XYZ file of C-alpha atoms in Angstrom:
270
model
C 0.000 0.000 0.000
C 1.002 3.603 -0.445
C 0.076 6.624 1.636
C 1.370 9.225 -0.846
C -0.847 11.266 -3.155
C 0.187 13.826 -5.756
C -2.499 16.375 -6.619
C -2.232 18.322 -9.868
C -3.263 21.851 -8.912
C -1.431 24.070 -11.387
C -4.177 24.438 -14.015
C -4.812 27.883 -15.484
C -8.570 27.683 -14.894
C -9.395 29.407 -18.181
C -13.002 28.186 -18.308
C -13.552 28.974 -14.621
C -12.484 32.580 -15.143
C -15.036 33.143 -17.914
C -18.214 34.984 -16.908
C -21.413 32.953 -17.088
C -24.628 34.937 -16.970
C -26.692 31.792 -16.436
C -25.214 31.251 -12.955
C -25.672 33.390 -9.872
C -22.657 33.217 -7.565
C -22.003 34.672 -4.153
C -19.372 37.386 -3.865
C -16.889 34.889 -2.420
C -17.590 32.359 -5.184
C -17.228 34.963 -7.929
C -13.990 36.271 -6.416
C -12.503 32.764 -6.247
C -13.698 31.921 -9.766
C -12.040 35.048 -11.141
C -8.642 33.760 -9.988
C -9.058 30.512 -11.934
C -7.882 28.473 -8.920
C -10.632 25.874 -8.994
C -9.326 24.120 -5.881
C -10.196 27.184 -3.798
C -13.809 27.633 -4.969
C -15.787 27.884 -1.703
C -18.288 25.066 -1.164
C -18.768 26.335 2.395
C -15.025 25.684 2.481
C -12.503 25.300 -0.360
C -13.365 22.517 -2.817
C -9.875 21.058 -2.346
C -10.718 20.400 1.317
C -13.289 17.840 0.187
C -10.752 16.203 -2.117
C -8.177 16.041 0.692
C -10.681 14.754 3.227
C -11.634 11.883 0.895
C -7.943 11.031 0.482
C -7.488 10.990 4.251
C -10.567 8.765 4.641
C -9.000 6.376 2.108
C -5.800 6.134 4.164
C -3.454 8.566 2.417
C -1.347 10.636 4.776
C 1.344 12.356 2.676
C 0.129 14.874 0.115
C 2.021 16.941 -2.452
C 0.282 19.736 -4.348
C 1.807 20.489 -7.762
C 1.312 24.230 -8.114
C 2.296 27.267 -10.168
C 5.088 29.559 -8.954
C 2.415 32.005 -7.768
C 0.693 29.795 -5.193
C 0.843 31.857 -2.016
C -2.916 31.627 -1.360
C -2.835 27.822 -1.326
C 0.279 27.661 0.825
C -1.025 30.246 3.297
C -4.346 28.458 3.639
C -2.886 25.011 4.389
C 0.127 26.159 6.403
C -1.430 28.980 8.423
C -5.201 29.272 8.156
C -6.315 25.627 8.148
C -3.392 23.249 8.760
C -4.527 19.611 8.413
C -4.370 17.187 11.339
C -4.609 13.902 9.425
C -2.392 14.889 6.498
C 1.003 16.398 5.843
C 1.072 18.715 2.841
C 4.052 19.625 0.692
C 4.293 21.677 -2.476
C 6.073 21.054 -5.774
C 6.315 23.840 -8.328
C 5.663 23.278 -12.031
C 7.404 26.312 -13.470
C 5.294 26.577 -16.640
C 2.090 24.850 -17.826
C 3.735 22.247 -20.057
C 1.196 19.454 -19.590
C 0.129 16.752 -17.172
C 3.241 14.579 -17.559
C 5.405 17.593 -16.766
C 3.245 18.214 -13.686
C 3.696 14.624 -12.520
C 7.445 14.881 -13.093
C 7.530 17.819 -10.669
C 6.553 15.379 -7.908
C 9.443 12.938 -8.358
C 11.324 14.156 -5.284
C 8.153 13.790 -3.212
C 7.601 10.216 -4.442
C 11.205 9.349 -3.509
C 11.085 5.913 -5.103
C 7.627 4.982 -3.751
C 4.382 4.338 -5.557
C 2.140 7.395 -5.579
C -1.496 8.192 -6.303
C -2.037 10.983 -8.851
C -5.342 12.871 -9.090
C -6.693 16.234 -10.228
C -7.436 19.022 -7.767
C -10.694 19.864 -9.558
C -12.201 16.358 -9.379
C -13.932 14.780 -6.382
C -13.388 11.037 -6.701
C -15.438 8.300 -5.003
C -13.871 6.824 -1.893
C -14.039 3.298 -3.345
C -11.680 4.244 -6.173
C -9.159 5.935 -3.878
C -9.107 3.000 -1.438
C -8.783 0.396 -4.169
C -5.843 2.161 -5.800
C -4.125 2.522 -2.433
C -4.413 -1.204 -1.742
C -3.063 -2.353 -5.110
C 0.610 -2.951 -5.788
C 2.334 -1.556 -8.850
C 0.712 0.716 -11.418
C -3.038 0.997 -11.850
C -5.756 3.267 -13.213
C -9.305 3.877 -12.028
C -11.803 3.785 -14.890
C -15.352 5.008 -14.367
C -18.464 3.486 -15.914
C -19.967 5.885 -18.443
C -23.549 5.083 -17.403
C -22.820 5.947 -13.761
C -21.206 9.191 -14.863
C -24.192 10.094 -17.039
C -26.707 9.335 -14.302
C -24.977 10.707 -11.200
C -22.195 13.150 -12.077
C -22.616 16.919 -12.403
C -20.935 16.842 -15.840
C -23.014 17.554 -18.948
C -23.754 14.421 -21.029
C -22.143 15.864 -24.175
C -18.876 16.320 -22.273
C -19.010 12.843 -20.748
C -19.610 11.283 -24.163
C -16.389 12.919 -25.401
C -14.189 11.665 -22.543
C -11.239 9.350 -23.092
C -12.031 5.642 -22.893
C -9.818 3.014 -21.306
C -9.285 -0.143 -23.347
C -8.729 -3.183 -21.104
C -7.484 -6.671 -22.035
C -8.827 -10.018 -20.808
C -6.331 -10.021 -17.922
C -7.793 -6.764 -16.632
C -4.849 -4.584 -17.633
C -5.015 -1.282 -19.456
C -4.058 -1.525 -23.136
C -4.315 2.178 -23.876
C -6.329 5.316 -23.297
C -8.365 6.226 -26.364
C -8.514 10.038 -26.496
C -11.488 11.793 -28.087
C -12.836 8.702 -29.889
C -15.117 9.402 -32.838
C -18.692 8.149 -32.992
C -17.865 5.191 -35.246
C -15.062 3.992 -32.969
C -17.244 4.335 -29.888
C -19.991 2.359 -31.564
C -17.645 -0.575 -32.106
C -16.431 -0.764 -28.496
C -17.955 -3.264 -26.044
C -20.291 -1.946 -23.359
C -20.134 -0.600 -20.787
C -17.589 2.085 -21.648
C -14.958 2.832 -19.000
C -13.814 6.438 -18.827
C -10.482 7.846 -17.710
C -10.711 10.721 -15.213
C -6.978 11.085 -14.483
C -6.999 8.910 -11.373
C -3.793 6.850 -11.313
C -1.483 4.827 -9.130
C 2.061 5.118 -10.462
C 5.208 3.149 -9.771
C 8.539 5.041 -10.041
C 8.740 4.007 -13.717
C 6.379 6.865 -14.585
C 9.109 9.418 -13.958
C 11.438 7.818 -16.498
C 8.571 7.821 -18.983
C 7.811 11.491 -18.315
C 11.422 12.315 -19.212
C 11.448 10.196 -22.377
C 8.241 11.210 -24.155
C 7.990 13.965 -26.757
C 5.478 16.838 -26.709
C 2.060 16.127 -28.159
C 0.788 17.982 -31.264
C -0.519 20.716 -28.964
C 2.962 21.188 -27.515
C 2.383 19.603 -24.097
C 3.794 16.572 -22.306
C 0.768 14.338 -21.777
C 0.405 11.839 -18.954
C -1.410 9.438 -21.297
C 1.692 9.391 -23.522
C 3.862 8.634 -20.487
C 1.524 5.801 -19.483
C 1.673 4.355 -23.000
C 5.471 4.572 -22.893
C 5.428 2.601 -19.631
C 3.219 -0.084 -21.154
C 4.895 -0.369 -24.573
C 8.549 0.452 -23.854
C 9.097 -0.360 -20.180
C 6.774 -3.356 -19.916
C 4.871 -1.930 -16.946
C 1.360 -3.398 -16.583
C -1.423 -1.071 -15.454
C -4.211 -2.810 -13.566
C -7.665 -1.449 -14.429
C -9.840 -0.691 -11.409
C -13.378 -0.401 -12.747
C -15.641 1.827 -10.669
C -19.416 2.159 -11.008
C -19.558 5.483 -9.170
C -19.422 9.051 -10.504
C -16.710 11.705 -10.356
C -17.641 15.335 -9.696
C -15.876 17.901 -11.864
C -15.186 21.572 -11.029
C -14.396 23.064 -14.442
C -16.568 26.143 -14.929
C -18.776 28.483 -12.930
C -21.824 26.461 -13.997
C -20.453 23.503 -12.002
C -20.478 25.327 -8.661
C -24.212 25.102 -7.760
C -24.475 21.428 -8.752
C -21.396 20.454 -6.770
C -22.621 22.424 -3.747
C -25.830 20.404 -3.826
C -24.054 17.048 -4.182
C -21.561 17.764 -1.401
C -24.179 19.072 1.009
C -23.766 17.255 4.317
C -20.387 15.726 3.417
C -18.168 15.892 6.497
C -14.691 17.302 5.952
C -11.892 16.235 8.290
C -8.357 17.208 7.396
């Protein structure tokens, strides 16, 4: 088992910063949204508190937030205003937004040769997925049933239907992540579809892969490319943990009311 989790919190929050006249936000919510730091959107308390509390409930104790150079608000909150009791929190700086693999690479010193969970700061993952990944050995990925996402997540169906799909072999190992599959390809895949929501357990091999891959066509170092390098070039199997529970996603201002409703009554203990 591992008790280390790396949280990718550097995102620019471009969609969150955009005004949305269809949503009425409180002054505090609008102020936080304007910064683009989705992790600090107040759902009574910062959204990231819920993410961290779920990790603590799942047994993780050492946390590293991958952040931008300008991250004083996050550091001040967790070091001075609301220091956790169940978790230790460190910070790793990703100097420029060069992609998810580059963000993971920033956490290599924190991992220090151990397996590590990697998740997004703007996703609230089900406890079952976090616990299962912690209890596995070696590399693994949580894949989420599309039907459960459509029925129970806050994410719009048209977005869910465009998510990457995990292809799994008969042994239960990931073959590859199929990004933005077209309608014909989706129609040929067996049901149910299992979606990738960037919820991983990585062995130290991931850091070698992050160094070896080339930028994608959009000029970023992608974690899916690093995973494929591990599978194809390093011979690292990725166990597929299939989860029939939804993930909540904090992407834009329109997500705030729905997430507030779904997290109502959820106890937060850091």
